[in-house]
Coordinates of C-alpha atoms and ligand atoms in Angstrom, one line a residue:
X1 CA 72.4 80.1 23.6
X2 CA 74.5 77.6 26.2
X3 CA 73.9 73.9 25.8
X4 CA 74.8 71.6 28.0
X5 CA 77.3 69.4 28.0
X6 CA 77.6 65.8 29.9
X7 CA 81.4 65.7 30.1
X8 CA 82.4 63.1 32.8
X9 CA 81.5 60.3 34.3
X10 CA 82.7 59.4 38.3
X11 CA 82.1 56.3 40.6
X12 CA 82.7 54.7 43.7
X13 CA 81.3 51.6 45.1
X14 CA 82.2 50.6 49.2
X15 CA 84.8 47.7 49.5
X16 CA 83.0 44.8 51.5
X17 CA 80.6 42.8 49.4
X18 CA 77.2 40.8 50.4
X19 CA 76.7 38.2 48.5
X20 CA 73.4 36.1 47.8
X21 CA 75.2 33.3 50.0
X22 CA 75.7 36.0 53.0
X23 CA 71.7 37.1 52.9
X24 CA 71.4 33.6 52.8
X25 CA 72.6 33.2 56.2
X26 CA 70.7 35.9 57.5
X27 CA 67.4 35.6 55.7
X28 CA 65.2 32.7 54.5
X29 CA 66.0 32.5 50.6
X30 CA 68.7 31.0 48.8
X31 CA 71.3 31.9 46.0
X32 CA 69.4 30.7 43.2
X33 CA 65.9 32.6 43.7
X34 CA 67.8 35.6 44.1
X35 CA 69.6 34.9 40.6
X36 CA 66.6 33.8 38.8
X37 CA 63.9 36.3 40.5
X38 CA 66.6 39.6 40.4
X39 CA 69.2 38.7 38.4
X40 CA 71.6 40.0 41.9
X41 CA 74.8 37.8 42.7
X42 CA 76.5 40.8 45.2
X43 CA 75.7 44.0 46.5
X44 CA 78.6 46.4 48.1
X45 CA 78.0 47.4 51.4
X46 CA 79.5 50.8 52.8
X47 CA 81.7 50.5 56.2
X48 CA 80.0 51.8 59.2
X49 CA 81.8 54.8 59.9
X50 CA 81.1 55.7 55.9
X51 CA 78.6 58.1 55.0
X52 CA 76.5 58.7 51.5
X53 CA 78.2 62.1 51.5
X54 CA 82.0 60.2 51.5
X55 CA 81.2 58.0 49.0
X56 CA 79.9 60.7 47.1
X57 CA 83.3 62.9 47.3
X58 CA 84.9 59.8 45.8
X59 CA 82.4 59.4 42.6
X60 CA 82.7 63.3 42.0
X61 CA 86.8 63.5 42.7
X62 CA 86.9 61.0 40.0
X63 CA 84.3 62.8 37.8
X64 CA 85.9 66.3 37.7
X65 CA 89.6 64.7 37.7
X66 CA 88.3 63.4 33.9
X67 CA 86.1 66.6 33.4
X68 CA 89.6 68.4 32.7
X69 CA 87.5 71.6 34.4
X70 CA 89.2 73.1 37.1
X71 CA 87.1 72.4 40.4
X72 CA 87.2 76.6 41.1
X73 CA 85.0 77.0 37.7
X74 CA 82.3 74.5 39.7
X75 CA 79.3 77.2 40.1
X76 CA 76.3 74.3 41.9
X77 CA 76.4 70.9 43.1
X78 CA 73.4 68.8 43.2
X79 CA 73.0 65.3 45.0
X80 CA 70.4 62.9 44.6
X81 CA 69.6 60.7 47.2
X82 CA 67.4 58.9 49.7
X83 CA 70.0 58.3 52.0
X84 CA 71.6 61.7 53.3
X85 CA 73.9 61.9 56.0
X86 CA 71.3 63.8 58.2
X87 CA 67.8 63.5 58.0
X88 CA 67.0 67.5 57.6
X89 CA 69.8 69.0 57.2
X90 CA 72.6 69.9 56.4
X91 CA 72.2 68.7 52.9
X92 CA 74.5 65.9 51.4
X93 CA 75.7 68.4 48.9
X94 CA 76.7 71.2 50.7
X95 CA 78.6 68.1 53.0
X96 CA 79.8 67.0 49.7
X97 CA 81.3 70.4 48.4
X98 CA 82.7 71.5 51.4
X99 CA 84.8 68.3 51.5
X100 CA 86.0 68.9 47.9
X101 CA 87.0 72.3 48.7
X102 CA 85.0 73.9 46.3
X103 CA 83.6 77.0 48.4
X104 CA 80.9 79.7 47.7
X105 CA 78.5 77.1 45.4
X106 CA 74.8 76.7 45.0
X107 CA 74.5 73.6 46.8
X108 CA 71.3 71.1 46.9
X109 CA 69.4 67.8 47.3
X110 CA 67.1 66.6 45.7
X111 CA 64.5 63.6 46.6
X112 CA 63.1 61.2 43.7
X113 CA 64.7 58.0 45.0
X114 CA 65.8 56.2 42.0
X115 CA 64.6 58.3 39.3
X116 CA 67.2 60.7 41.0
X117 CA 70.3 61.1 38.7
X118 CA 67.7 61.7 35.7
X119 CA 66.3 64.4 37.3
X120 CA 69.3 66.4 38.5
X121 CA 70.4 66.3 35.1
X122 CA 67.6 67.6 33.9
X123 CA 68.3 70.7 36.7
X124 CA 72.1 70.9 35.5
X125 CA 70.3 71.2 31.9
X126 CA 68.2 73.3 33.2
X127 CA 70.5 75.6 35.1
X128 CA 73.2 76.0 32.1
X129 CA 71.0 76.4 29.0
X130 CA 68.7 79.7 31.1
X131 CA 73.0 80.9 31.5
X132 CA 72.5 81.2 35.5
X133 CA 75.5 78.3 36.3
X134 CA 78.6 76.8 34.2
X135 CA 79.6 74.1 35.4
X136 CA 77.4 71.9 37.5
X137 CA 78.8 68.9 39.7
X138 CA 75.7 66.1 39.9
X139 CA 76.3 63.1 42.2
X140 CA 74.0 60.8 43.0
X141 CA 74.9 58.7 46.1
X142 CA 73.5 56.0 48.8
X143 CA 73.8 54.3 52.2
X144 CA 71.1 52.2 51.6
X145 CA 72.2 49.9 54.1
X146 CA 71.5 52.5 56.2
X147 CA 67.8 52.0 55.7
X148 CA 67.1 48.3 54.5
X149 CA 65.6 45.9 56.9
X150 CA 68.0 42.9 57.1
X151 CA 65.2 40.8 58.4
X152 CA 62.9 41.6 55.3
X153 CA 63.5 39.1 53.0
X154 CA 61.3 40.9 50.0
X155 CA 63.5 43.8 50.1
X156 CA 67.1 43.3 51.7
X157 CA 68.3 40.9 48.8
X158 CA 67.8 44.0 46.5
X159 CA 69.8 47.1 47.7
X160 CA 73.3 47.9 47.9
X161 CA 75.2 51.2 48.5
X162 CA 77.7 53.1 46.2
X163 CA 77.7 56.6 44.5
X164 CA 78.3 58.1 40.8
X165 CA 78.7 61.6 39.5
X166 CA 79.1 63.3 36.4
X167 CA 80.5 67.2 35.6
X168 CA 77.6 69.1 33.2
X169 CA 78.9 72.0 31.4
X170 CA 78.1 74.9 29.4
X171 CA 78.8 74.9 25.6
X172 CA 78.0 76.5 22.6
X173 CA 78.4 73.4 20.4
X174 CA 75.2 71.8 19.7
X175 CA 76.4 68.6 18.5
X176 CA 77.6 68.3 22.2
X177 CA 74.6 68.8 24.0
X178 CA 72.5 66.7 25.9
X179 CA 69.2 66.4 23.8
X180 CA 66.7 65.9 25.8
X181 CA 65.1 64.7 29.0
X182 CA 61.7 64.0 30.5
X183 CA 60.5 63.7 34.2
X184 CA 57.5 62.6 35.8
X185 CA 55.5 61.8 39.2
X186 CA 52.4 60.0 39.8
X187 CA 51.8 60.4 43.8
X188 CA 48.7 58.0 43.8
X189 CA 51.3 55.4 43.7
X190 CA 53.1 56.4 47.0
X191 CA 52.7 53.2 48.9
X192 CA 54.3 51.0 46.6
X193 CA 57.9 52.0 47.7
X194 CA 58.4 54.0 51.4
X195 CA 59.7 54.4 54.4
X196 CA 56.6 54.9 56.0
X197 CA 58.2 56.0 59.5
X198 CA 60.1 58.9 61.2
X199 CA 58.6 61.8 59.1
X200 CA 56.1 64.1 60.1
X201 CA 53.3 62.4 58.0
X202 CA 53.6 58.9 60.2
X203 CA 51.6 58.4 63.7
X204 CA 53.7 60.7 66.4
X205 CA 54.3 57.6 68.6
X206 CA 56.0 55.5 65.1
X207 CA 58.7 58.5 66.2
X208 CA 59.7 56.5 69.5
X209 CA 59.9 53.0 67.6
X210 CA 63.7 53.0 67.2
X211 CA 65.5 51.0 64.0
X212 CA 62.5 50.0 61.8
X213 CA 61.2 53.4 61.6
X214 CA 63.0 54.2 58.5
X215 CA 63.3 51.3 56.8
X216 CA 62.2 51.3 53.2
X217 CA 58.8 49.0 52.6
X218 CA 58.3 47.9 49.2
X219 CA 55.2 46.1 47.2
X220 CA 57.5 44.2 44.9
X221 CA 55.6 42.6 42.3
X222 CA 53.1 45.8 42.3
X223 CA 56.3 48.1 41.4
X224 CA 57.3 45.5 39.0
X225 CA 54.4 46.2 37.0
X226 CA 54.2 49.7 37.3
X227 CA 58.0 49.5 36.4
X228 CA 57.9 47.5 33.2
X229 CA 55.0 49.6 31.7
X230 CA 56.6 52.9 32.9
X231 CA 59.8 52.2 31.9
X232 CA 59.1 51.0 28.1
X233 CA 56.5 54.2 27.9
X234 CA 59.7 56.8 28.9
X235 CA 61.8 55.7 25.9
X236 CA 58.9 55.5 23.2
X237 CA 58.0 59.3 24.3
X238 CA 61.5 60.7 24.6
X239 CA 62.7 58.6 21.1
X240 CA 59.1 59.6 19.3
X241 CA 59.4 63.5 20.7
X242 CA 62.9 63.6 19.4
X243 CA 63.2 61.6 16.0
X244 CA 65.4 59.1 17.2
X245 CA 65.4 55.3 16.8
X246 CA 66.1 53.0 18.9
X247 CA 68.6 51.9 16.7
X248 CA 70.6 55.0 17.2
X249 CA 71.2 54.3 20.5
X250 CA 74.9 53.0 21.4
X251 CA 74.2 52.4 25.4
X252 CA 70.9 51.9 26.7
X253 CA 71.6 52.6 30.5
X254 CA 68.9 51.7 32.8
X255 CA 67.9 51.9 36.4
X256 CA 69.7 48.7 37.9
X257 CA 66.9 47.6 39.7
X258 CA 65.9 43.5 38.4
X259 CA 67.4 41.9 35.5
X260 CA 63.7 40.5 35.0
X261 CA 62.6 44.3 34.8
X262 CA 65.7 45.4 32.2
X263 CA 65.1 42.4 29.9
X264 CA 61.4 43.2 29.6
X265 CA 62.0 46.8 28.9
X266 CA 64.6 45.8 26.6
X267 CA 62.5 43.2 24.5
X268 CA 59.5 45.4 24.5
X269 CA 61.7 48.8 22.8
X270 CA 63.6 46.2 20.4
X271 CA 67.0 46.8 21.9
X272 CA 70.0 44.5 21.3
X273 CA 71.6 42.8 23.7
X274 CA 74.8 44.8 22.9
X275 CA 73.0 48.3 23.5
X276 CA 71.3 47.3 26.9
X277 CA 74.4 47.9 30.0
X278 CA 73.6 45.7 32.9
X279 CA 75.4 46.3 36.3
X280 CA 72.5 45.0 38.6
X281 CA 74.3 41.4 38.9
X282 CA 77.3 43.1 40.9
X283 CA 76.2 46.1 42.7
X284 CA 72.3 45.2 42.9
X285 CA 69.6 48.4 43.7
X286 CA 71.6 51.4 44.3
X287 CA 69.0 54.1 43.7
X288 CA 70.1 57.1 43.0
X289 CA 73.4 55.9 42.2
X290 CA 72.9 53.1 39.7
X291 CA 73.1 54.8 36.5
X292 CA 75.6 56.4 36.4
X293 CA 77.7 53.9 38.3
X294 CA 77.0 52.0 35.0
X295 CA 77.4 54.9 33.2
X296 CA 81.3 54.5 34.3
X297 CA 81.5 51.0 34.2
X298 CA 81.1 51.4 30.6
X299 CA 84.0 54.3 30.8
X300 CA 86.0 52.4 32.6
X301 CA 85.8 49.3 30.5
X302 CA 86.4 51.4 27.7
X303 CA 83.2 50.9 25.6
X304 CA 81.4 54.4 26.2
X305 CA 83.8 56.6 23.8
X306 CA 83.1 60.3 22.7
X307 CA 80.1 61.6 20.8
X308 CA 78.3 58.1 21.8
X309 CA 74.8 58.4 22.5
X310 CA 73.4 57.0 25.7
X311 CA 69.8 57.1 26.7
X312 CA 68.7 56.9 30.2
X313 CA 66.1 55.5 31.6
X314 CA 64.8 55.5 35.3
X315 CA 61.9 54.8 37.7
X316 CA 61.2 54.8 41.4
X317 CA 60.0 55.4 44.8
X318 CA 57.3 58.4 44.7
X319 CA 56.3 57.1 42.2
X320 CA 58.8 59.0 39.8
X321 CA 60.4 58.1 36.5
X322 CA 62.5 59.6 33.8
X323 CA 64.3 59.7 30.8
X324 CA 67.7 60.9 29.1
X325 CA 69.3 61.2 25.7
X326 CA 72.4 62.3 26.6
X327 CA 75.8 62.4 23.7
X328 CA 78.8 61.7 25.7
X329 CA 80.7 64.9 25.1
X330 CA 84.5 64.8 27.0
X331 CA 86.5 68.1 26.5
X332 CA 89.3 66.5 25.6
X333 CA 88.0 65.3 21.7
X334 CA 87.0 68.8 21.1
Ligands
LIG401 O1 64.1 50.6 42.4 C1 62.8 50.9 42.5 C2 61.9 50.0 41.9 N1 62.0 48.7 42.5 C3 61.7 47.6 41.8 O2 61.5 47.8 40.6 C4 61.6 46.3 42.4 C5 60.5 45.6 41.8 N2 60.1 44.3 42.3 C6 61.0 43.2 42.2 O3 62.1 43.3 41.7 C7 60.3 41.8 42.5 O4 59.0 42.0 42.8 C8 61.0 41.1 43.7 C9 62.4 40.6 43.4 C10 61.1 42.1 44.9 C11 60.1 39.9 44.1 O5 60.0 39.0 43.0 P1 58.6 38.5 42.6 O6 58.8 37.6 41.5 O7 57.7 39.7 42.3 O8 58.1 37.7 43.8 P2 56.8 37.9 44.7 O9 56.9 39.1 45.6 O10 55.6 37.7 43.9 O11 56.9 36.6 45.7 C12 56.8 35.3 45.2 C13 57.2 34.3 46.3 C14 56.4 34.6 47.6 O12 56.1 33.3 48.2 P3 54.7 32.6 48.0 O13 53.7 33.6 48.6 O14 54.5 32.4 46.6 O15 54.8 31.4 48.8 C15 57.4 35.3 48.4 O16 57.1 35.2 49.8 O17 58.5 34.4 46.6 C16 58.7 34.6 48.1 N3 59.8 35.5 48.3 C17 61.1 34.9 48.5 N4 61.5 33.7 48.5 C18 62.8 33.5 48.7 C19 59.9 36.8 48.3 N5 61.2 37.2 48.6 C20 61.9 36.0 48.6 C21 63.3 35.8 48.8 N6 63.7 34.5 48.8 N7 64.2 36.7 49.0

């Protein structure tokens, strides 16, 4: 049987920066609520003329250049986002692998806002252990800018935009495989977290309203709720199903969404301040794209090293939610 293997990590976050003194100026709220309700200081904001697919290409250049897999073995590519460069199509992925070059690939995205990244790993996994793909190229990327009302104080302090990808690859070692990971949906929670507008399920005239139409609409401290208990629930059922302790974990990685949110998920599963990586003071929301662009802060810092375990966590717009327990498993120890 093929397992599959997480073998790289890849990210890429715009180069202007918003800070909680720029919203400041646009917004009514200050610096310090922001800190002590979010846990935000600065959010990077992609240039106008840069798309979700172009930050993309720069997390996933990144990702297979440290995969050590040549970019011609890459069978599928799978992006997750809420973001895409066009609304229908074409899809961000098939934008994505086109720009890298790499040809004839399955190529798809898929929409579970920031429970995203969880679940196109679990289709890499899914895709490599039934033997139908090899190599699978997962990015999860956003332009949330793209869709956050700058005059909505509840939710524009909150988003930013970036991208991360990782390689997932067949192997017939166990020890490197991921172990395990869980999704989920709840729909009777849809209109905590939407962009109400612009599809075919809002009023036909919202489709002449121009800018607000697709701005994302959130019922904060609802989510927050709904968040903490969801969150804390994913790990118990993915630890308990599997025989792991929490203790076993080296990097508890997740979704960047509120330092508030993190630090009660965190206190509630008894994890140490050491396990739990926190981004979400630098790069804010990025949906999709925040795990595993603090999957490879980690990498790049130098503290995620081969045959660590990391368990992934997520929750989002839909609602959705997930969970990960993924060994770190670079070809280059083996
Ligand atoms: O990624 C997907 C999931 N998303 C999340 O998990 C986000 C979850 N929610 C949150 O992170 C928090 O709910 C927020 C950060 C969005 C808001 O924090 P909160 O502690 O839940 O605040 P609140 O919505 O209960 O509002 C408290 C007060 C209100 O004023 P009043 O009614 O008490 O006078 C708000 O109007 O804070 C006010 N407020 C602000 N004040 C200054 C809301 N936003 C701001 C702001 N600056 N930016």
């Amino acid at each position: 049987m093929a397992y599959a293997a997480f073998r790289s990590i890849g990210a890429y976050a715009p180069e202007k920066i918003l800070t909680n003194e720029d919203l400041s100026q646009m917004v009514d709220t200050t610096d310090e609520w922001i800190t002590k309700r979010t846990g935000i200081k600065e959010r990077h904001i992609a240039a106008e003329n840069e798309t979700t697919s172009d930050m993309g290409v720069k997390a996933a250049k990144k990702a297979i250049e440290r995969s050590g897999i040549d970019p011609a073995q890459i069978d599928m590519v799978v992006c997750a986002t809420i973001s895409p460069d066009y609304f229908c199509m074409p899809s961000t992925a098939t934008i994505i692998s086109n720009k890298l070059g790499l040809g004839n690939v399955t190529a798809f995205d898929i929409s579970a806002a920031c429970t995203g990244f969880v679940y196109i790993l679990s289709i890499a996994k899914a895709f490599i252990e039934s033997g139908m793909k090899k190599n699978v190229l997962i990015v999860g990327a956003e332009k949330l800018s793209a869709i956050t009302d700058y005059t909505d104080r509840g939710t524009c302090i909150l988003f930013g935009d970036g991208a991360g990808a990782a390689i997932i690859s067949a192997t017939e070692k166990k020890e490197e495989a991921i172990i395990d990971v869980h999704t989920g949906a709840d729909g009777t929670y849809a209109d905590l977290l939407m962009t109400p507008n612009g599809g075919t399920g809002s009023p036909h005239d919202s489709l002449t309203q121009e800018a607000g139409s697709c701005f994302m609409q959130m019922k904060g401290n609802e989510t927050f709720k709904v968040a903490v208990r969801t969150l804390t629930k994913d790990v118990v059922d993915i630890l308990k199903a599997n025989n792991i302790e929490s203790s076993d974990i080296k990097h508890f990685v997740p979704h960047q969404a509120n330092y508030r949110i993190i630090k009660a998920v965190g206190d509630a599963l008894g994890m140490k301040e050491e396990q739990v990586v926190l981004t979400v003071a630098k790069y804010g929301n990025t949906s999709g794209a925040s795990i595993p662009m603090a999957i490879n802060d980690i990498y790049e810092s130098g503290e995620l090293k081969a045959g660590e375990l990391l368990l992934l966590d997520a929750f989002g717009g839909g609602l959705t939610w997930g969970s990960a327990l993924v060994p770190f498993s670079p070809l280059l120890r083996f």
